[in-house]
PDB file of C-alpha atoms in Angstrom:
ATOM      1  CA  MET F   6      90.784-147.598 -62.151  1.00 65.00           C
ATOM      2  CA  ARG F   7      94.202-148.847 -62.951  1.00 83.00           C
ATOM      3  CA  LEU F   8      93.991-147.376 -66.421  1.00 82.00           C
ATOM      4  CA  TRP F   9      93.007-144.021 -64.964  1.00 84.00           C
ATOM      5  CA  ALA F  10      96.097-144.053 -62.716  1.00 84.00           C
ATOM      6  CA  ARG F  11      98.342-144.895 -65.672  1.00 85.00           C
ATOM      7  CA  VAL F  12      96.849-142.074 -67.735  1.00 83.00           C
ATOM      8  CA  ALA F  13      97.295-139.594 -64.883  1.00 85.00           C
ATOM      9  CA  ALA F  14     100.910-140.691 -64.360  1.00 86.00           C
ATOM     10  CA  TRP F  15     101.627-140.453 -68.092  1.00 85.00           C
ATOM     11  CA  ARG F  16     100.146-136.922 -68.245  1.00 85.00           C
ATOM     12  CA  LEU F  17     102.195-135.794 -65.284  1.00 82.00           C
ATOM     13  CA  ARG F  18     105.415-137.188 -66.780  1.00 84.00           C
ATOM     14  CA  ASP F  19     104.612-135.718 -70.146  1.00 83.00           C
ATOM     15  CA  GLY F  20     103.707-132.348 -68.648  1.00 82.00           C
ATOM     16  CA  TRP F  21     106.867-132.403 -66.544  1.00 80.00           C
ATOM     17  CA  ALA F  22     109.028-133.261 -69.560  1.00 81.00           C
ATOM     18  CA  ARG F  23     107.524-130.384 -71.581  1.00 83.00           C
ATOM     19  CA  LEU F  24     108.398-127.810 -68.875  1.00 82.00           C
ATOM     20  CA  PRO F  25     111.563-125.823 -69.523  1.00 89.00           C
ATOM     21  CA  ILE F  26     114.521-126.880 -67.380  1.00 86.00           C
ATOM     22  CA  GLY F  27     114.501-123.615 -65.413  1.00 86.00           C
ATOM     23  CA  VAL F  28     110.840-124.064 -64.417  1.00 85.00           C
ATOM     24  CA  ARG F  29     111.484-127.708 -63.421  1.00 83.00           C
ATOM     25  CA  PHE F  30     114.455-126.591 -61.315  1.00 88.00           C
ATOM     26  CA  LEU F  31     112.293-123.909 -59.666  1.00 88.00           C
ATOM     27  CA  TRP F  32     109.580-126.460 -58.781  1.00 88.00           C
ATOM     28  CA  LEU F  33     112.154-128.905 -57.356  1.00 89.00           C
ATOM     29  CA  LEU F  34     113.802-126.139 -55.357  1.00 91.00           C
ATOM     30  CA  LEU F  35     110.422-125.008 -54.035  1.00 91.00           C
ATOM     31  CA  GLY F  36     109.542-128.592 -53.013  1.00 91.00           C
ATOM     32  CA  VAL F  37     112.840-129.119 -51.223  1.00 91.00           C
ATOM     33  CA  MET F  38     112.550-125.777 -49.427  1.00 91.00           C
ATOM     34  CA  LEU F  39     108.980-126.498 -48.276  1.00 91.00           C
ATOM     35  CA  GLY F  40     110.021-129.969 -47.158  1.00 92.00           C
ATOM     36  CA  LEU F  41     112.860-128.597 -45.079  1.00 89.00           C
ATOM     37  CA  MET F  42     111.085-125.471 -43.798  1.00 91.00           C
ATOM     38  CA  THR F  43     107.968-127.231 -42.507  1.00 92.00           C
ATOM     39  CA  PRO F  44     109.721-128.954 -39.562  1.00 92.00           C
ATOM     40  CA  LEU F  45     111.709-125.797 -38.886  1.00 91.00           C
ATOM     41  CA  LEU F  46     108.522-123.706 -38.751  1.00 92.00           C
ATOM     42  CA  GLY F  47     106.911-126.286 -36.446  1.00 94.00           C
ATOM     43  CA  LEU F  48     109.916-126.186 -34.133  1.00 94.00           C
ATOM     44  CA  GLY F  49     109.868-122.382 -34.163  1.00 94.00           C
ATOM     45  CA  TYR F  50     106.170-122.420 -33.285  1.00 95.00           C
ATOM     46  CA  LEU F  51     106.777-124.773 -30.334  1.00 96.00           C
ATOM     47  CA  LEU F  52     109.655-122.638 -29.063  1.00 96.00           C
ATOM     48  CA  LEU F  53     107.559-119.477 -29.374  1.00 96.00           C
ATOM     49  CA  GLN F  54     104.682-121.118 -27.520  1.00 96.00           C
ATOM     50  CA  ARG F  55     107.011-122.248 -24.704  1.00 96.00           C
ATOM     51  CA  SER F  56     108.528-118.753 -24.498  1.00 96.00           C
ATOM     52  CA  LEU F  57     105.078-117.187 -24.227  1.00 96.00           C
ATOM     53  CA  GLU F  58     104.088-119.609 -21.460  1.00 97.00           C
ATOM     54  CA  THR F  59     107.295-118.828 -19.564  1.00 97.00           C
ATOM     55  CA  GLN F  60     106.677-115.092 -19.986  1.00 97.00           C
ATOM     56  CA  GLN F  61     103.109-115.489 -18.759  1.00 97.00           C
ATOM     57  CA  GLN F  62     104.304-117.391 -15.667  1.00 97.00           C
ATOM     58  CA  LEU F  63     106.880-114.668 -14.991  1.00 97.00           C
ATOM     59  CA  VAL F  64     104.229-111.947 -15.256  1.00 97.00           C
ATOM     60  CA  GLN F  65     101.912-113.877 -12.916  1.00 97.00           C
ATOM     61  CA  ARG F  66     104.741-114.339 -10.411  1.00 97.00           C
ATOM     62  CA  GLN F  67     105.543-110.609 -10.551  1.00 97.00           C
ATOM     63  CA  ARG F  68     101.875-109.728 -10.051  1.00 97.00           C
ATOM     64  CA  LEU F  69     101.663-112.095  -7.100  1.00 96.00           C
ATOM     65  CA  GLU F  70     104.775-110.551  -5.545  1.00 97.00           C
ATOM     66  CA  ALA F  71     103.291-107.084  -6.082  1.00 96.00           C
ATOM     67  CA  VAL F  72     100.041-108.101  -4.387  1.00 95.00           C
ATOM     68  CA  VAL F  73     101.905-109.662  -1.449  1.00 94.00           C
ATOM     69  CA  SER F  74     104.031-106.535  -1.122  1.00 96.00           C
ATOM     70  CA  ALA F  75     100.969-104.279  -1.253  1.00 95.00           C
ATOM     71  CA  LEU F  76      99.208-106.366   1.407  1.00 94.00           C
ATOM     72  CA  GLU F  77     102.283-106.265   3.643  1.00 94.00           C
ATOM     73  CA  ARG F  78     102.482-102.468   3.274  1.00 95.00           C
ATOM     74  CA  GLU F  79      98.753-102.144   3.986  1.00 93.00           C
ATOM     75  CA  LEU F  80      99.037-104.346   7.085  1.00 93.00           C
ATOM     76  CA  ALA F  81     102.040-102.368   8.315  1.00 94.00           C
ATOM     77  CA  ALA F  82     100.173 -99.078   7.798  1.00 92.00           C
ATOM     78  CA  LEU F  83      97.107-100.429   9.589  1.00 90.00           C
ATOM     79  CA  LEU F  84      99.219-101.597  12.519  1.00 91.00           C
ATOM     80  CA  ARG F  85     100.945 -98.195  12.739  1.00 91.00           C
ATOM     81  CA  GLN F  86      97.557 -96.453  12.795  1.00 88.00           C
ATOM     82  CA  VAL F  87      96.314 -98.700  15.582  1.00 87.00           C
ATOM     83  CA  GLN F  88      99.563 -98.377  17.556  1.00 88.00           C
ATOM     84  CA  ASP F  89      99.343 -94.580  17.349  1.00 86.00           C
ATOM     85  CA  TYR F  90      96.336 -94.769  19.675  1.00 82.00           C
ATOM     86  CA  THR F  91      97.887 -97.262  22.084  1.00 83.00           C
ATOM     87  CA  VAL F  92     100.656 -94.897  23.198  1.00 82.00           C
ATOM     88  CA  TRP F  93      98.405 -91.858  23.486  1.00 81.00           C
ATOM     89  CA  ASP F  94      98.335 -90.752  27.152  1.00 82.00           C
ATOM     90  CA  ASP F  95      94.765 -89.459  26.898  1.00 84.00           C
ATOM     91  CA  ALA F  96      93.587 -92.807  25.515  1.00 82.00           C
ATOM     92  CA  HIS F  97      95.325 -94.731  28.288  1.00 79.00           C
ATOM     93  CA  THR F  98      93.807 -92.420  30.910  1.00 84.00           C
ATOM     94  CA  ALA F  99      90.324 -92.723  29.389  1.00 84.00           C
ATOM     95  CA  ILE F 100      90.570 -96.510  29.300  1.00 79.00           C
ATOM     96  CA  SER F 101      91.860 -96.650  32.885  1.00 80.00           C
ATOM     97  CA  ARG F 102      88.936 -94.489  34.021  1.00 83.00           C
ATOM     98  CA  ARG F 103      86.557 -96.359  31.678  1.00 80.00           C
ATOM     99  CA  ASP F 104      85.500 -93.042  30.164  1.00 85.00           C
ATOM    100  CA  ALA F 105      83.164 -94.598  27.607  1.00 84.00           C
ATOM    101  CA  GLN F 106      82.114 -91.270  26.115  1.00 89.00           C
ATOM    102  CA  TRP F 107      85.734 -90.211  25.387  1.00 89.00           C
ATOM    103  CA  ILE F 108      86.613 -93.660  23.996  1.00 87.00           C
ATOM    104  CA  ARG F 109      83.512 -93.701  21.802  1.00 87.00           C
ATOM    105  CA  ARG F 110      84.092 -90.189  20.472  1.00 89.00           C
ATOM    106  CA  ASN F 111      87.892 -90.414  19.960  1.00 87.00           C
ATOM    107  CA  ILE F 112      88.422 -94.057  19.084  1.00 87.00           C
ATOM    108  CA  THR F 113      85.448 -96.250  18.204  1.00 86.00           C
ATOM    109  CA  GLU F 114      83.507 -93.619  16.265  1.00 88.00           C
ATOM    110  CA  TRP F 115      86.356 -91.574  14.819  1.00 87.00           C
ATOM    111  CA  LEU F 116      88.580 -94.432  13.577  1.00 86.00           C
ATOM    112  CA  PRO F 117      85.934 -96.159  11.412  1.00 87.00           C
ATOM    113  CA  GLN F 118      84.828 -92.821   9.956  1.00 87.00           C
ATOM    114  CA  GLN F 119      88.345 -91.559   9.303  1.00 88.00           C
ATOM    115  CA  PHE F 120      89.966 -94.765   8.027  1.00 86.00           C
ATOM    116  CA  HIS F 121      86.872 -96.708   6.857  1.00 87.00           C
ATOM    117  CA  TYR F 122      87.356 -99.563   9.336  1.00 87.00           C
ATOM    118  CA  ASP F 123      84.628-102.162   9.646  1.00 86.00           C
ATOM    119  CA  PHE F 124      85.308-102.658  13.359  1.00 85.00           C
ATOM    120  CA  ALA F 125      86.880-100.766  16.228  1.00 88.00           C
ATOM    121  CA  VAL F 126      86.901-102.552  19.586  1.00 88.00           C
ATOM    122  CA  VAL F 127      88.473-101.485  22.878  1.00 86.00           C
ATOM    123  CA  VAL F 128      88.717-104.110  25.622  1.00 83.00           C
ATOM    124  CA  ASP F 129      90.314-104.024  29.054  1.00 78.00           C
ATOM    125  CA  ALA F 130      93.118-106.304  30.262  1.00 78.00           C
ATOM    126  CA  GLN F 131      90.608-109.010  31.213  1.00 80.00           C
ATOM    127  CA  GLY F 132      88.989-108.954  27.751  1.00 78.00           C
ATOM    128  CA  ALA F 133      85.802-107.171  28.826  1.00 78.00           C
ATOM    129  CA  VAL F 134      84.477-104.774  26.190  1.00 81.00           C
ATOM    130  CA  VAL F 135      84.882-101.102  27.031  1.00 79.00           C
ATOM    131  CA  GLU F 136      83.521 -99.767  23.698  1.00 84.00           C
ATOM    132  CA  HIS F 137      83.046-101.078  20.180  1.00 85.00           C
ATOM    133  CA  ALA F 138      81.836 -99.956  16.777  1.00 86.00           C
ATOM    134  CA  GLY F 139      80.799-102.065  13.835  1.00 80.00           C
ATOM    135  CA  GLY F 140      78.656-105.111  13.414  1.00 76.00           C
ATOM    136  CA  GLU F 141      78.945-108.453  15.141  1.00 80.00           C
ATOM    137  CA  TRP F 142      82.518-108.507  16.387  1.00 79.00           C
ATOM    138  CA  ALA F 143      82.698-111.336  18.953  1.00 82.00           C
ATOM    139  CA  TRP F 144      84.556-113.545  16.451  1.00 86.00           C
ATOM    140  CA  LEU F 145      87.452-111.056  16.568  1.00 85.00           C
ATOM    141  CA  GLN F 146      88.385-112.398  20.026  1.00 86.00           C
ATOM    142  CA  GLN F 147      89.348-115.733  18.428  1.00 88.00           C
ATOM    143  CA  THR F 148      91.793-114.202  15.928  1.00 89.00           C
ATOM    144  CA  ALA F 149      95.561-114.337  16.354  1.00 90.00           C
ATOM    145  CA  PRO F 150      96.110-110.535  16.398  1.00 90.00           C
ATOM    146  CA  PHE F 151      93.537-110.134  19.192  1.00 89.00           C
ATOM    147  CA  GLN F 152      95.052-112.987  21.210  1.00 89.00           C
ATOM    148  CA  ARG F 153      98.576-111.568  20.825  1.00 91.00           C
ATOM    149  CA  ALA F 154      97.383-108.102  21.851  1.00 89.00           C
ATOM    150  CA  MET F 155      95.894-109.616  25.015  1.00 88.00           C
ATOM    151  CA  ARG F 156      99.392-110.994  25.766  1.00 88.00           C
ATOM    152  CA  GLY F 157     100.929-107.527  25.172  1.00 87.00           C
ATOM    153  CA  VAL F 158     102.174-107.920  21.589  1.00 90.00           C
ATOM    154  CA  SER F 159     100.984-105.799  18.672  1.00 90.00           C
ATOM    155  CA  SER F 160     100.336-107.624  15.412  1.00 91.00           C
ATOM    156  CA  ALA F 161      98.407-107.525  12.167  1.00 92.00           C
ATOM    157  CA  GLY F 162      97.262-110.175   9.741  1.00 91.00           C
ATOM    158  CA  LEU F 163      94.667-111.405   7.327  1.00 91.00           C
ATOM    159  CA  TYR F 164      91.584-113.236   8.556  1.00 90.00           C
ATOM    160  CA  ARG F 165      88.898-114.879   6.465  1.00 90.00           C
ATOM    161  CA  ARG F 166      85.354-115.043   7.740  1.00 88.00           C
ATOM    162  CA  GLY F 167      82.895-116.542   5.299  1.00 88.00           C
ATOM    163  CA  GLU F 168      83.501-114.971   1.900  1.00 91.00           C
ATOM    164  CA  THR F 169      85.127-111.845   3.354  1.00 88.00           C
ATOM    165  CA  ILE F 170      88.826-111.372   4.020  1.00 89.00           C
ATOM    166  CA  TYR F 171      89.646-108.826   6.710  1.00 89.00           C
ATOM    167  CA  LEU F 172      92.859-106.938   7.417  1.00 90.00           C
ATOM    168  CA  LEU F 173      93.133-107.051  11.208  1.00 91.00           C
ATOM    169  CA  ALA F 174      95.403-105.148  13.551  1.00 91.00           C
ATOM    170  CA  ALA F 175      95.414-105.253  17.334  1.00 90.00           C
ATOM    171  CA  ALA F 176      97.659-103.554  19.850  1.00 89.00           C
ATOM    172  CA  PRO F 177      97.679-103.247  23.641  1.00 89.00           C
ATOM    173  CA  PHE F 178      97.479 -99.836  25.301  1.00 83.00           C
ATOM    174  CA  PHE F 179     100.624 -98.774  27.113  1.00 71.00           C
ATOM    175  CA  ASP F 180     101.040 -96.300  29.915  1.00 61.00           C
TER     176      ASP F 180
END
């Protein structure tokens, strides 16, 4: 094995010595350039990877801000829609008289059809149900918007029930 190594080394030296000086210079220059460029390329790759990660985090942050903004606009619009009914004189009169037919026709049936609400509930000042539309809604009484509305303050928010997230808005009726 030692002899084989000596023969290989001798052939390399002999082959190298037979190369013209310009070709030897080219091979040396190529070796030096590759030796110096390899760490530089590695560093460039790491910097590019870090830049891409930073860009991806920035894009995710912007998307999150856009989603939060869209939810805030949607909640504000929902609250405005609900508040539109709370200052309506006819609605206040119908609730005062407990006119269930008018409330059903103009509020609890019309709102879900018009705005695609899952629930529409009208309660009196004591929390007794006047009219409602939608499925099982008793859990709504435990939510913060409902509780605030019972204290006379309009509000809207997100509420999670099981795997579903609801946009809720509640407002008291004013005379």
